[in-house]
Amino acid sequence: MMKKITALLLVMLMVFAMAACGAAPADPAQVPSAQPAAETPAVEAAEPTPASPIDTLTVGTTAAIETAMFGEYNFDMLASGVSELPLVWQDAEGNYHPLLASYETADSVTWVYTIEPGMTWSDGEPVTAEDILFTLNYDDANGSANFVSQTDEDGKVTEAKYASYAISDDGMSISLTLSSANVRELSNMTSFRVMPKHIYEGKDSVTEAEARVTCGPYMLESFNKETGTLTFIPNPYYPQTPNVGKLTYRLFGNEDTMYLALQNGDLDMTWAYSTGVSGSYQDVLAATDTLALEAVTAANAPAVLAFNNENGLFADENLRLAVSYALDYDSFRTVFGSAYASNPNRGFVPPVTVGYKETEALGQDLTKAAQCMADAGYTEKNADGFYVNADGETCAFTLTCNAGKEAHVGYAELVKTQLEQFGIQVDLETLDGDSYNAKTSNKFSENNITMEAAIYGYTAAGMGMKNGLASIYVDGTHPVQGGCQVFDEEFQSILAAMGEAKTVEEYTAAAGDLQDWYAAHIPLIALYWDSQILVHSAAYENFTVDAVFGLNNANTWFSITAK
């Protein structure tokens, strides 16, 4: 029903827009009017760039971008496919390839990264291995634990990731020796972006223009916050010339106006980091002859119900199990998922995950749910239909979600509806992004996570970080994430085994143990699994799919062709 209503609204919006005969502008609510309208110039090209087969491509996104400079999360995610190249990239089949650097290892402990030939910053300076080393040290100075272990205010220690490094004589290769073997280290490099040492070294701050010196096939020409547009032009120093002469990104305040602009032909594609087209828009877009949809097997977790395993109601494992049996996963799949969506397993991670193990499928079983409630001490219901314990206390909790993510609010509302029908009272708490982060993340809460349960969406990159299998979100000791607040010794022992694995076989065995642990203890629940549905104008073909960044990636701009 939700899909049909949304589709109808989209069609009505389209009719009104056509009557008005104008292109859909970026939502003004996305960009404060107090900002000056003048465009902010970035680095100028040193010389004319050869003409490209495709003059301009326009991309729509709902990412909120405020500064368009290195270090702004949303901008960095967008720019990773345009101007801020990660070291490596991962294809849709899970294979890794060189991007900014090639790589090699003999033992999964020491990894050597060599800058690809001709890589040059947009101011003409060559990219070197010293830039990689500088970035790692810069991050250490800002709280990371690359070469230096970090201790937070509570005395919690994050051990250094690397034991040592060495730079080659020609300055183009860096050898990084990990503190312990990691057969999946390349997954961490798909989002590692390098800073120009010659710009940042010895400075407390840099100018706006300096912060926009980058090393991708494009460089930022202008950012107009008031109109919500970013324009990238080819980097004249890049070794190859891309097939697209100019990339324009338009910022939208909501998906409705963005997809309307796409249907109207004002956009050539849309992009959202680690997510595809929401299920509620897929049918109407698929019915538009001028658009093409692509289904990509995904390693992310688009809809997650995560519990605080340490404090509050869900410190009781029986109640986490009760919720896992009370929910109707068919409804989440059909309401929010694509035609490729499927019901998840109790082991949480999707089948494309390295080390995946088949575990019991999640499914609604109200008899088992009631038994788990009884095991937790809730055998009776009050006049409102909610479970109460022997002291007459109602089984109730607060479910936190990010109000800025429409799909997440939808997940939360359906969780609330289903659990209250079963007998667990749910208070829905919708917060702005900053307030949400302050309750759900170790970093932003200063290690004081207060949510009882929360709706998350985990990116493919996040799912694979550190030991993988979404462990950074579960591990209560993780310095940034750790939302599930799990400090269990068995869990930590399994993570250690994964981290110490020297072969893929050893890692797979430990990964299977972690999925069994997830299935038994339910620290979090995947509400559905899905492929990512990506959309673009049917006037173009030969897009490259990046497992982390979708269609918006550096390789696309060299493979894309006009029909």
Coordinates of C-alpha atoms in Angstrom, one line a residue:
M1 CA 0.0 0.0 0.0
M2 CA 2.8 2.4 0.9
K3 CA 4.5 1.8 -2.4
K4 CA 1.2 2.5 -4.3
I5 CA 0.5 5.7 -2.4
T6 CA 4.0 7.0 -3.0
A7 CA 3.8 6.1 -6.7
L8 CA 0.5 8.0 -7.0
L9 CA 1.9 11.0 -5.3
L10 CA 4.9 11.0 -7.6
V11 CA 2.7 10.8 -10.7
M12 CA 0.6 13.8 -9.4
L13 CA 3.7 15.8 -8.7
M14 CA 4.9 15.1 -12.2
V15 CA 1.7 16.4 -13.7
F16 CA 1.8 19.6 -11.7
A17 CA 5.5 20.1 -12.6
M18 CA 4.8 19.6 -16.3
A19 CA 2.0 22.1 -16.1
A20 CA 4.3 24.6 -14.5
C21 CA 6.8 23.9 -17.3
G22 CA 9.9 24.3 -15.2
A23 CA 12.8 22.2 -14.1
A24 CA 12.6 21.0 -10.5
P25 CA 15.0 23.1 -8.4
A26 CA 16.9 21.8 -5.5
D27 CA 14.8 22.0 -2.3
P28 CA 15.5 25.4 -0.8
A29 CA 15.1 23.9 2.7
Q30 CA 18.3 22.0 2.0
V31 CA 20.4 25.2 1.8
P32 CA 19.9 28.2 4.1
S33 CA 19.1 31.4 2.3
A34 CA 21.5 33.3 4.6
Q35 CA 24.4 32.0 2.5
P36 CA 25.7 34.2 -0.4
A37 CA 24.4 33.3 -3.8
A38 CA 27.8 33.8 -5.5
E39 CA 29.6 30.6 -6.5
T40 CA 32.7 29.7 -4.6
P41 CA 35.6 29.1 -7.1
A42 CA 37.9 26.2 -6.6
V43 CA 41.3 25.4 -8.1
E44 CA 41.5 26.7 -11.7
A45 CA 42.7 24.3 -14.5
A46 CA 46.2 24.9 -15.6
E47 CA 45.4 24.3 -19.3
P48 CA 42.4 23.4 -21.5
T49 CA 41.2 19.8 -21.2
P50 CA 40.5 17.8 -24.4
A51 CA 36.8 17.6 -25.3
S52 CA 35.0 14.6 -23.9
P53 CA 32.4 12.5 -25.8
I54 CA 29.7 13.4 -23.2
D55 CA 29.6 17.1 -22.5
T56 CA 27.8 17.2 -19.2
L57 CA 26.2 14.7 -16.8
T58 CA 23.9 15.8 -14.1
V59 CA 23.5 13.8 -10.9
G60 CA 20.9 14.3 -8.2
T61 CA 21.5 13.5 -4.5
T62 CA 19.8 14.1 -1.1
A63 CA 23.2 14.3 0.6
A64 CA 23.4 17.4 2.8
I65 CA 26.6 19.2 1.9
E66 CA 27.6 22.4 3.7
T67 CA 31.2 23.2 2.8
A68 CA 32.3 21.0 -0.1
M69 CA 35.7 20.6 1.4
F70 CA 37.9 17.6 2.5
G71 CA 36.8 16.4 5.9
E72 CA 33.1 17.0 5.5
Y73 CA 31.6 13.4 5.6
N74 CA 28.9 13.8 3.0
F75 CA 31.1 15.6 0.6
D76 CA 33.9 13.1 1.0
M77 CA 31.6 10.2 0.2
L78 CA 30.4 12.0 -3.0
A79 CA 33.9 13.1 -3.9
S80 CA 35.3 9.6 -3.5
G81 CA 33.9 8.8 -6.9
V82 CA 35.0 12.0 -8.5
S83 CA 38.0 13.8 -7.0
E84 CA 39.1 12.2 -3.8
L85 CA 40.3 8.7 -4.9
P86 CA 40.5 5.9 -2.3
L87 CA 43.6 3.6 -2.6
V88 CA 41.5 0.7 -4.1
W89 CA 38.1 -0.1 -5.3
Q90 CA 35.8 -3.2 -5.0
D91 CA 33.7 -4.4 -7.9
A92 CA 30.1 -5.8 -7.6
E93 CA 31.5 -9.4 -7.3
G94 CA 33.6 -8.5 -4.3
N95 CA 37.0 -8.4 -6.1
Y96 CA 39.5 -5.6 -5.3
H97 CA 41.4 -3.5 -7.9
P98 CA 44.0 -0.7 -7.8
L99 CA 42.7 2.8 -8.0
L100 CA 45.1 5.4 -6.6
A101 CA 47.6 2.6 -5.7
S102 CA 48.4 -1.0 -6.5
Y103 CA 49.0 -3.4 -3.7
E104 CA 50.7 -6.6 -2.7
T105 CA 51.2 -8.8 0.4
A106 CA 52.8 -12.2 1.0
D107 CA 51.5 -12.8 4.5
S108 CA 48.5 -10.5 5.1
V109 CA 50.7 -8.7 7.7
T110 CA 52.8 -6.5 5.6
W111 CA 51.0 -4.6 2.8
V112 CA 52.8 -2.6 0.1
Y113 CA 51.0 0.2 -1.7
T114 CA 52.5 1.7 -4.8
I115 CA 51.1 4.9 -6.3
E116 CA 49.8 4.3 -9.8
P117 CA 51.8 5.9 -12.6
G118 CA 51.0 9.6 -13.4
M119 CA 48.8 10.3 -10.3
T120 CA 49.0 14.0 -9.7
W121 CA 47.3 16.5 -7.4
S122 CA 45.0 19.0 -9.1
D123 CA 47.7 21.8 -8.4
G124 CA 50.2 19.8 -10.5
E125 CA 52.2 18.2 -7.6
P126 CA 52.8 14.4 -7.9
V127 CA 51.1 12.1 -5.5
T128 CA 53.6 10.1 -3.5
A129 CA 53.7 7.5 -0.7
E130 CA 54.7 10.3 1.6
D131 CA 51.1 11.6 1.2
I132 CA 49.8 8.2 2.5
L133 CA 52.1 8.4 5.5
F134 CA 51.2 12.0 6.2
T135 CA 47.5 11.1 6.2
L136 CA 47.9 8.3 8.6
N137 CA 49.9 10.5 11.0
Y138 CA 47.4 13.3 10.6
D139 CA 44.6 11.0 11.5
D140 CA 46.6 9.9 14.6
A141 CA 46.9 13.5 15.7
N142 CA 43.1 13.7 15.5
G143 CA 42.2 10.6 17.5
S144 CA 42.9 7.6 15.2
A145 CA 45.1 4.8 16.2
N146 CA 47.3 4.0 13.2
F147 CA 50.8 4.1 14.6
V148 CA 50.0 5.4 18.0
S149 CA 47.7 3.7 20.6
Q150 CA 45.0 6.0 21.9
T151 CA 43.5 6.3 25.4
D152 CA 40.2 8.0 25.9
E153 CA 38.9 10.0 28.9
D154 CA 37.6 6.8 30.5
G155 CA 40.9 5.0 30.2
K156 CA 39.8 2.8 27.3
V157 CA 42.8 2.0 25.0
T158 CA 42.6 1.5 21.3
E159 CA 45.8 -0.3 20.2
A160 CA 47.7 1.0 17.2
K161 CA 46.8 -0.7 13.9
Y162 CA 50.3 -0.7 12.4
A163 CA 53.6 -1.9 14.0
S164 CA 55.9 -0.2 11.5
Y165 CA 56.2 1.3 8.0
A166 CA 58.9 1.9 5.3
I167 CA 59.0 4.3 2.3
S168 CA 60.7 3.1 -0.9
D169 CA 63.8 4.9 -2.2
D170 CA 61.8 6.4 -5.1
G171 CA 59.1 7.6 -2.7
M172 CA 56.3 6.0 -4.5
S173 CA 55.7 2.9 -2.3
I174 CA 54.9 2.5 1.3
S175 CA 55.1 -0.8 3.2
L176 CA 52.7 -0.9 6.1
T177 CA 53.1 -3.7 8.7
L178 CA 50.0 -4.5 10.7
S179 CA 50.1 -5.4 14.4
S180 CA 48.4 -8.6 13.3
A181 CA 47.5 -10.3 10.0
N182 CA 44.3 -9.2 8.3
V183 CA 43.3 -11.0 5.1
R184 CA 40.6 -8.4 4.5
E185 CA 42.8 -5.3 4.9
L186 CA 41.9 -4.1 1.4
S187 CA 38.3 -3.6 2.5
N188 CA 39.6 -0.8 4.8
M189 CA 41.3 0.9 1.8
T190 CA 38.1 1.3 -0.3
S191 CA 37.3 4.4 1.7
F192 CA 40.8 5.6 2.7
R193 CA 41.4 8.9 1.0
V194 CA 44.8 10.6 0.9
M195 CA 45.7 14.2 1.9
P196 CA 48.3 16.3 0.0
K197 CA 51.2 16.6 2.4
H198 CA 52.5 19.7 0.6
I199 CA 49.3 21.5 1.4
Y200 CA 48.7 20.5 5.0
E201 CA 52.1 20.0 6.5
G202 CA 53.0 22.5 9.2
K203 CA 49.7 24.3 9.1
D204 CA 47.0 24.6 11.7
S205 CA 44.4 25.4 9.0
V206 CA 44.3 25.6 5.3
T207 CA 42.4 27.9 2.9
E208 CA 39.2 26.9 1.1
A209 CA 41.1 26.6 -2.1
E210 CA 43.8 24.5 -0.5
A211 CA 41.3 22.1 1.0
R212 CA 40.0 21.4 -2.5
V213 CA 43.3 20.2 -3.9
T214 CA 42.5 16.6 -4.8
C215 CA 43.9 13.8 -6.9
G216 CA 41.0 12.3 -8.9
P217 CA 40.0 12.5 -12.5
Y218 CA 38.0 15.7 -11.7
M219 CA 38.4 18.7 -9.5
L220 CA 35.7 20.9 -8.0
E221 CA 35.1 24.0 -10.1
S222 CA 32.4 25.6 -8.0
F223 CA 30.0 25.0 -5.1
N224 CA 26.8 27.2 -4.8
K225 CA 25.2 26.4 -1.5
E226 CA 22.1 28.6 -2.2
T227 CA 21.2 26.8 -5.4
G228 CA 22.4 23.5 -4.2
T229 CA 24.9 22.7 -7.0
L230 CA 28.4 21.4 -7.3
T231 CA 30.3 21.4 -10.6
F232 CA 33.4 19.3 -11.3
I233 CA 35.6 19.6 -14.3
P234 CA 38.4 17.3 -15.4
N235 CA 41.7 17.5 -13.5
P236 CA 44.2 18.5 -16.3
Y237 CA 47.0 16.6 -14.6
Y238 CA 45.2 13.3 -14.4
P239 CA 46.8 10.6 -16.6
Q240 CA 43.6 9.9 -18.7
T241 CA 40.8 12.0 -19.9
P242 CA 37.3 10.9 -18.8
N243 CA 34.4 10.4 -21.2
V244 CA 32.3 13.1 -19.4
G245 CA 33.4 16.7 -19.7
K246 CA 31.6 18.2 -16.7
L247 CA 29.8 16.7 -13.7
T248 CA 27.1 18.7 -12.1
Y249 CA 25.5 17.5 -8.8
R250 CA 22.2 18.9 -7.6
L251 CA 21.3 18.8 -3.9
F252 CA 17.7 18.0 -3.1
G253 CA 15.9 18.2 0.3
N254 CA 13.8 15.1 -0.3
E255 CA 13.5 12.1 -2.6
D256 CA 10.2 13.1 -4.1
T257 CA 11.5 16.2 -5.8
M258 CA 14.7 14.4 -6.8
Y259 CA 13.0 11.5 -8.5
L260 CA 10.5 13.9 -10.2
A261 CA 13.5 15.8 -11.7
L262 CA 14.9 12.5 -12.9
Q263 CA 11.6 11.6 -14.6
N264 CA 11.4 15.0 -16.1
G265 CA 14.8 14.5 -17.7
D266 CA 16.5 17.2 -15.6
L267 CA 18.9 14.5 -14.1
D268 CA 20.9 11.8 -15.7
M269 CA 21.2 9.6 -12.6
T270 CA 20.8 9.8 -8.8
W271 CA 23.2 8.8 -6.0
A272 CA 23.1 8.0 -2.3
Y273 CA 26.0 6.6 -0.4
S274 CA 25.7 2.8 0.0
T275 CA 22.0 2.8 -0.7
G276 CA 19.9 2.5 -3.9
V277 CA 16.4 3.6 -4.8
S278 CA 13.9 3.2 -2.0
G279 CA 11.4 0.4 -2.6
S280 CA 8.5 2.9 -2.6
Y281 CA 9.9 4.6 -5.7
Q282 CA 11.0 1.6 -7.8
D283 CA 7.8 0.8 -9.5
V284 CA 7.1 4.2 -10.8
L285 CA 10.7 4.7 -12.0
A286 CA 10.7 1.3 -13.7
A287 CA 7.6 2.4 -15.6
T288 CA 9.4 5.4 -17.0
D289 CA 10.7 4.6 -20.5
T290 CA 13.5 7.1 -20.4
L291 CA 15.1 5.5 -17.3
A292 CA 17.0 2.3 -16.7
L293 CA 17.2 0.4 -13.4
E294 CA 20.1 -1.9 -12.4
A295 CA 20.0 -4.5 -9.5
V296 CA 23.3 -4.9 -7.7
T297 CA 24.0 -7.6 -5.1
A298 CA 24.7 -5.6 -1.9
A299 CA 26.8 -6.2 1.2
N300 CA 25.2 -3.5 3.2
A301 CA 22.4 -3.7 5.8
P302 CA 19.7 -1.1 4.8
A303 CA 17.4 -1.7 7.7
V304 CA 18.7 -2.6 11.2
L305 CA 17.1 -2.8 14.6
A306 CA 20.0 -2.6 17.0
F307 CA 19.7 -3.1 20.8
N308 CA 21.7 -1.7 23.7
N309 CA 22.9 -5.0 25.0
E310 CA 24.5 -3.5 28.1
N311 CA 21.9 -1.2 29.7
G312 CA 18.1 -0.9 29.7
L313 CA 15.4 -3.4 28.8
F314 CA 17.4 -5.3 26.2
A315 CA 20.3 -6.1 28.5
D316 CA 18.0 -9.2 29.0
E317 CA 18.7 -11.5 26.1
N318 CA 15.3 -13.1 26.4
L319 CA 13.6 -9.8 25.4
R320 CA 15.9 -9.5 22.4
L321 CA 14.9 -13.0 21.4
A322 CA 11.2 -12.2 22.0
V323 CA 11.4 -9.2 19.6
S324 CA 13.2 -11.3 17.0
Y325 CA 10.2 -13.8 17.0
A326 CA 7.5 -11.1 17.2
L327 CA 8.3 -9.2 14.1
D328 CA 6.8 -10.0 10.7
Y329 CA 9.8 -9.9 8.2
D330 CA 7.6 -10.6 5.2
S331 CA 6.0 -7.2 5.7
F332 CA 9.3 -5.3 5.9
R333 CA 10.5 -7.1 2.7
T334 CA 7.3 -6.3 0.8
V335 CA 6.7 -2.8 2.1
F336 CA 10.2 -1.4 1.9
G337 CA 12.2 -3.9 -0.2
S338 CA 12.7 -4.2 -4.0
A339 CA 11.6 -7.2 -6.1
Y340 CA 15.0 -8.7 -5.1
A341 CA 14.6 -8.3 -1.4
S342 CA 14.6 -11.4 0.9
N343 CA 14.0 -12.3 4.5
P344 CA 17.2 -12.2 6.6
N345 CA 18.9 -14.9 8.8
R346 CA 19.6 -14.7 12.5
G347 CA 23.3 -14.5 11.6
F348 CA 22.6 -11.0 10.4
V349 CA 25.0 -10.6 7.4
P350 CA 23.9 -11.0 3.8
P351 CA 25.1 -14.0 1.6
V352 CA 27.6 -11.9 -0.4
T353 CA 29.6 -11.3 2.8
V354 CA 33.1 -12.8 2.9
G355 CA 32.9 -15.7 5.4
Y356 CA 29.1 -16.0 5.1
K357 CA 27.5 -19.0 6.9
E358 CA 23.9 -20.2 6.6
T359 CA 22.0 -19.7 9.8
E360 CA 18.4 -20.0 10.8
A361 CA 16.1 -17.7 8.9
L362 CA 14.3 -15.0 10.8
G363 CA 10.5 -15.5 10.8
Q364 CA 7.5 -14.5 13.0
D365 CA 6.7 -17.1 15.7
L366 CA 4.4 -15.6 18.3
T367 CA 4.4 -18.7 20.4
K368 CA 8.2 -18.6 20.7
A369 CA 8.0 -14.9 21.3
A370 CA 5.5 -15.4 24.2
Q371 CA 7.8 -18.1 25.7
C372 CA 10.7 -15.7 25.6
M373 CA 8.6 -13.0 27.3
A374 CA 7.8 -15.6 30.1
D375 CA 11.5 -16.5 30.4
A376 CA 12.1 -12.8 31.0
G377 CA 9.4 -12.6 33.7
Y378 CA 6.5 -11.2 31.6
T379 CA 3.6 -13.6 31.7
E380 CA 0.6 -11.2 32.1
K381 CA -0.8 -8.3 30.1
N382 CA -2.5 -5.2 31.4
A383 CA -5.7 -3.6 30.3
D384 CA -3.9 -1.9 27.4
G385 CA -2.7 -5.2 26.1
F386 CA 1.0 -4.7 27.1
Y387 CA 3.0 -7.3 29.0
V388 CA 3.8 -6.6 32.7
N389 CA 6.1 -8.3 35.1
A390 CA 5.5 -9.5 38.6
D391 CA 6.0 -5.9 39.9
G392 CA 3.3 -4.6 37.5
E393 CA 5.9 -2.8 35.4
T394 CA 5.0 -2.5 31.7
C395 CA 7.4 -3.9 29.1
A396 CA 8.2 -0.7 27.3
F397 CA 11.2 0.9 25.6
T398 CA 12.1 3.9 23.5
L399 CA 13.0 3.3 19.8
T400 CA 15.4 6.0 18.4
C401 CA 15.7 6.9 14.8
N402 CA 17.1 9.6 12.5
A403 CA 14.2 11.9 11.5
G404 CA 16.2 13.0 8.4
K405 CA 16.0 9.5 6.9
E406 CA 12.5 8.8 5.7
A407 CA 12.9 5.1 5.2
H408 CA 14.3 4.7 8.8
V409 CA 11.3 6.5 10.2
G410 CA 9.1 4.1 8.2
Y411 CA 11.0 1.1 9.6
A412 CA 10.6 2.4 13.1
E413 CA 6.8 3.0 12.7
L414 CA 6.3 -0.6 11.5
V415 CA 8.4 -2.0 14.3
K416 CA 6.3 0.0 16.8
T417 CA 3.0 -1.2 15.2
Q418 CA 4.0 -4.9 15.2
L419 CA 5.5 -4.9 18.7
E420 CA 2.5 -3.1 20.3
Q421 CA 0.2 -5.6 18.6
F422 CA 2.2 -8.3 20.2
G423 CA 2.3 -6.6 23.7
I424 CA 5.5 -4.5 24.0
Q425 CA 5.0 -0.8 24.3
V426 CA 7.2 1.4 22.0
D427 CA 7.9 5.1 22.4
L428 CA 9.1 6.4 19.0
E429 CA 11.9 9.0 19.3
T430 CA 12.7 10.8 16.1
L431 CA 15.8 13.0 16.3
D432 CA 17.8 15.3 14.1
G433 CA 21.1 13.8 12.9
D434 CA 23.4 15.3 15.5
S435 CA 21.1 14.3 18.4
Y436 CA 20.7 10.8 17.0
N437 CA 24.4 10.3 16.7
A438 CA 24.9 11.6 20.3
K439 CA 22.7 8.7 21.5
T440 CA 23.8 5.9 19.2
S441 CA 27.6 6.2 18.6
N442 CA 30.6 5.9 21.0
K443 CA 32.4 8.7 19.3
F444 CA 29.6 11.3 19.3
S445 CA 28.2 10.3 22.7
E446 CA 31.7 10.4 24.2
N447 CA 31.3 6.7 25.1
N448 CA 27.9 7.3 26.7
I449 CA 25.4 5.6 24.4
T450 CA 21.9 6.1 25.9
M451 CA 19.6 4.6 23.3
E452 CA 17.6 1.5 24.3
A453 CA 17.1 0.4 20.7
A454 CA 17.6 2.3 17.5
I455 CA 17.1 2.0 13.7
Y456 CA 20.3 2.1 11.7
G457 CA 21.4 1.6 8.1
Y458 CA 24.9 0.0 7.8
T459 CA 27.0 0.8 4.7
A460 CA 28.9 -1.9 2.8
A461 CA 32.1 -0.3 3.9
G462 CA 31.1 -0.2 7.5
M463 CA 30.0 -3.8 7.4
G464 CA 33.4 -4.8 6.2
M465 CA 35.6 -2.6 8.4
K466 CA 38.1 -3.9 10.9
N467 CA 37.1 -7.6 11.5
G468 CA 34.1 -7.3 9.2
L469 CA 30.6 -8.8 9.6
A470 CA 29.3 -5.5 11.1
S471 CA 31.4 -6.1 14.1
I472 CA 32.3 -2.4 14.6
Y473 CA 28.6 -1.7 15.2
V474 CA 28.3 -4.5 17.8
D475 CA 31.6 -4.2 19.6
G476 CA 31.1 -1.9 22.6
T477 CA 34.9 -1.1 22.6
H478 CA 34.9 0.3 19.1
P479 CA 36.0 4.0 19.4
V480 CA 33.5 5.3 16.8
Q481 CA 30.5 3.0 16.5
G482 CA 29.7 0.3 19.1
G483 CA 26.0 1.0 19.2
C484 CA 25.1 -2.4 20.4
Q485 CA 27.4 -2.1 23.4
V486 CA 28.5 -5.7 23.5
F487 CA 31.4 -6.4 25.8
D488 CA 30.9 -10.2 26.1
E489 CA 34.1 -12.2 26.5
E490 CA 33.1 -14.9 24.0
F491 CA 32.3 -12.2 21.4
Q492 CA 35.7 -10.5 22.0
S493 CA 37.4 -13.9 21.7
I494 CA 35.8 -14.5 18.3
L495 CA 36.8 -11.1 17.1
A496 CA 40.4 -11.8 18.2
A497 CA 40.4 -15.1 16.2
M498 CA 39.1 -13.2 13.1
G499 CA 41.8 -10.6 13.5
E500 CA 44.5 -13.2 13.9
A501 CA 43.5 -15.2 10.8
K502 CA 46.4 -15.6 8.4
T503 CA 44.4 -17.3 5.7
V504 CA 40.9 -16.9 4.2
E505 CA 40.1 -20.4 5.5
E506 CA 41.0 -19.4 9.1
Y507 CA 39.0 -16.2 8.7
T508 CA 36.0 -18.0 7.3
A509 CA 35.9 -20.4 10.3
A510 CA 36.0 -17.5 12.8
A511 CA 33.4 -15.6 10.8
G512 CA 31.1 -18.6 11.0
D513 CA 31.6 -18.6 14.8
L514 CA 30.6 -15.0 14.9
Q515 CA 27.4 -15.6 12.9
D516 CA 26.5 -18.4 15.2
W517 CA 27.0 -16.0 18.1
Y518 CA 24.8 -13.4 16.5
A519 CA 22.1 -16.1 15.9
A520 CA 22.2 -17.3 19.5
H521 CA 22.3 -13.9 21.2
I522 CA 20.6 -11.5 18.8
P523 CA 22.5 -8.3 19.6
L524 CA 20.8 -6.8 16.5
I525 CA 18.4 -7.7 13.8
A526 CA 18.4 -7.2 10.0
L527 CA 14.8 -6.4 9.0
Y528 CA 15.4 -7.4 5.4
W529 CA 18.1 -8.0 2.9
D530 CA 18.1 -6.4 -0.5
S531 CA 19.9 -5.8 -3.7
Q532 CA 20.7 -2.1 -4.4
I533 CA 18.5 -0.8 -7.2
L534 CA 20.4 1.9 -9.0
V535 CA 18.8 4.2 -11.6
H536 CA 20.1 6.3 -14.5
S537 CA 19.0 7.8 -17.8
A538 CA 18.5 5.2 -20.5
A539 CA 20.4 7.5 -22.9
Y540 CA 23.6 6.2 -21.4
E541 CA 25.1 2.7 -20.9
N542 CA 28.3 1.0 -19.8
F543 CA 28.3 2.3 -16.2
T544 CA 30.7 0.7 -13.8
V545 CA 29.3 -0.5 -10.5
D546 CA 31.4 0.0 -7.4
A547 CA 30.4 -2.2 -4.4
V548 CA 30.9 0.8 -2.0
F549 CA 30.0 3.9 -4.1
G550 CA 27.5 2.5 -6.6
L551 CA 27.4 4.2 -10.0
N552 CA 29.1 7.3 -8.7
N553 CA 32.7 6.1 -9.0
A554 CA 35.9 7.1 -10.8
N555 CA 35.7 4.2 -13.2
T556 CA 32.2 5.1 -14.5
W557 CA 33.4 8.3 -16.0
F558 CA 35.8 6.3 -18.2
S559 CA 33.5 3.5 -19.2
I560 CA 30.2 5.4 -19.7
T561 CA 29.0 5.9 -23.3
A562 CA 26.0 7.6 -24.9
K563 CA 23.7 5.3 -26.8

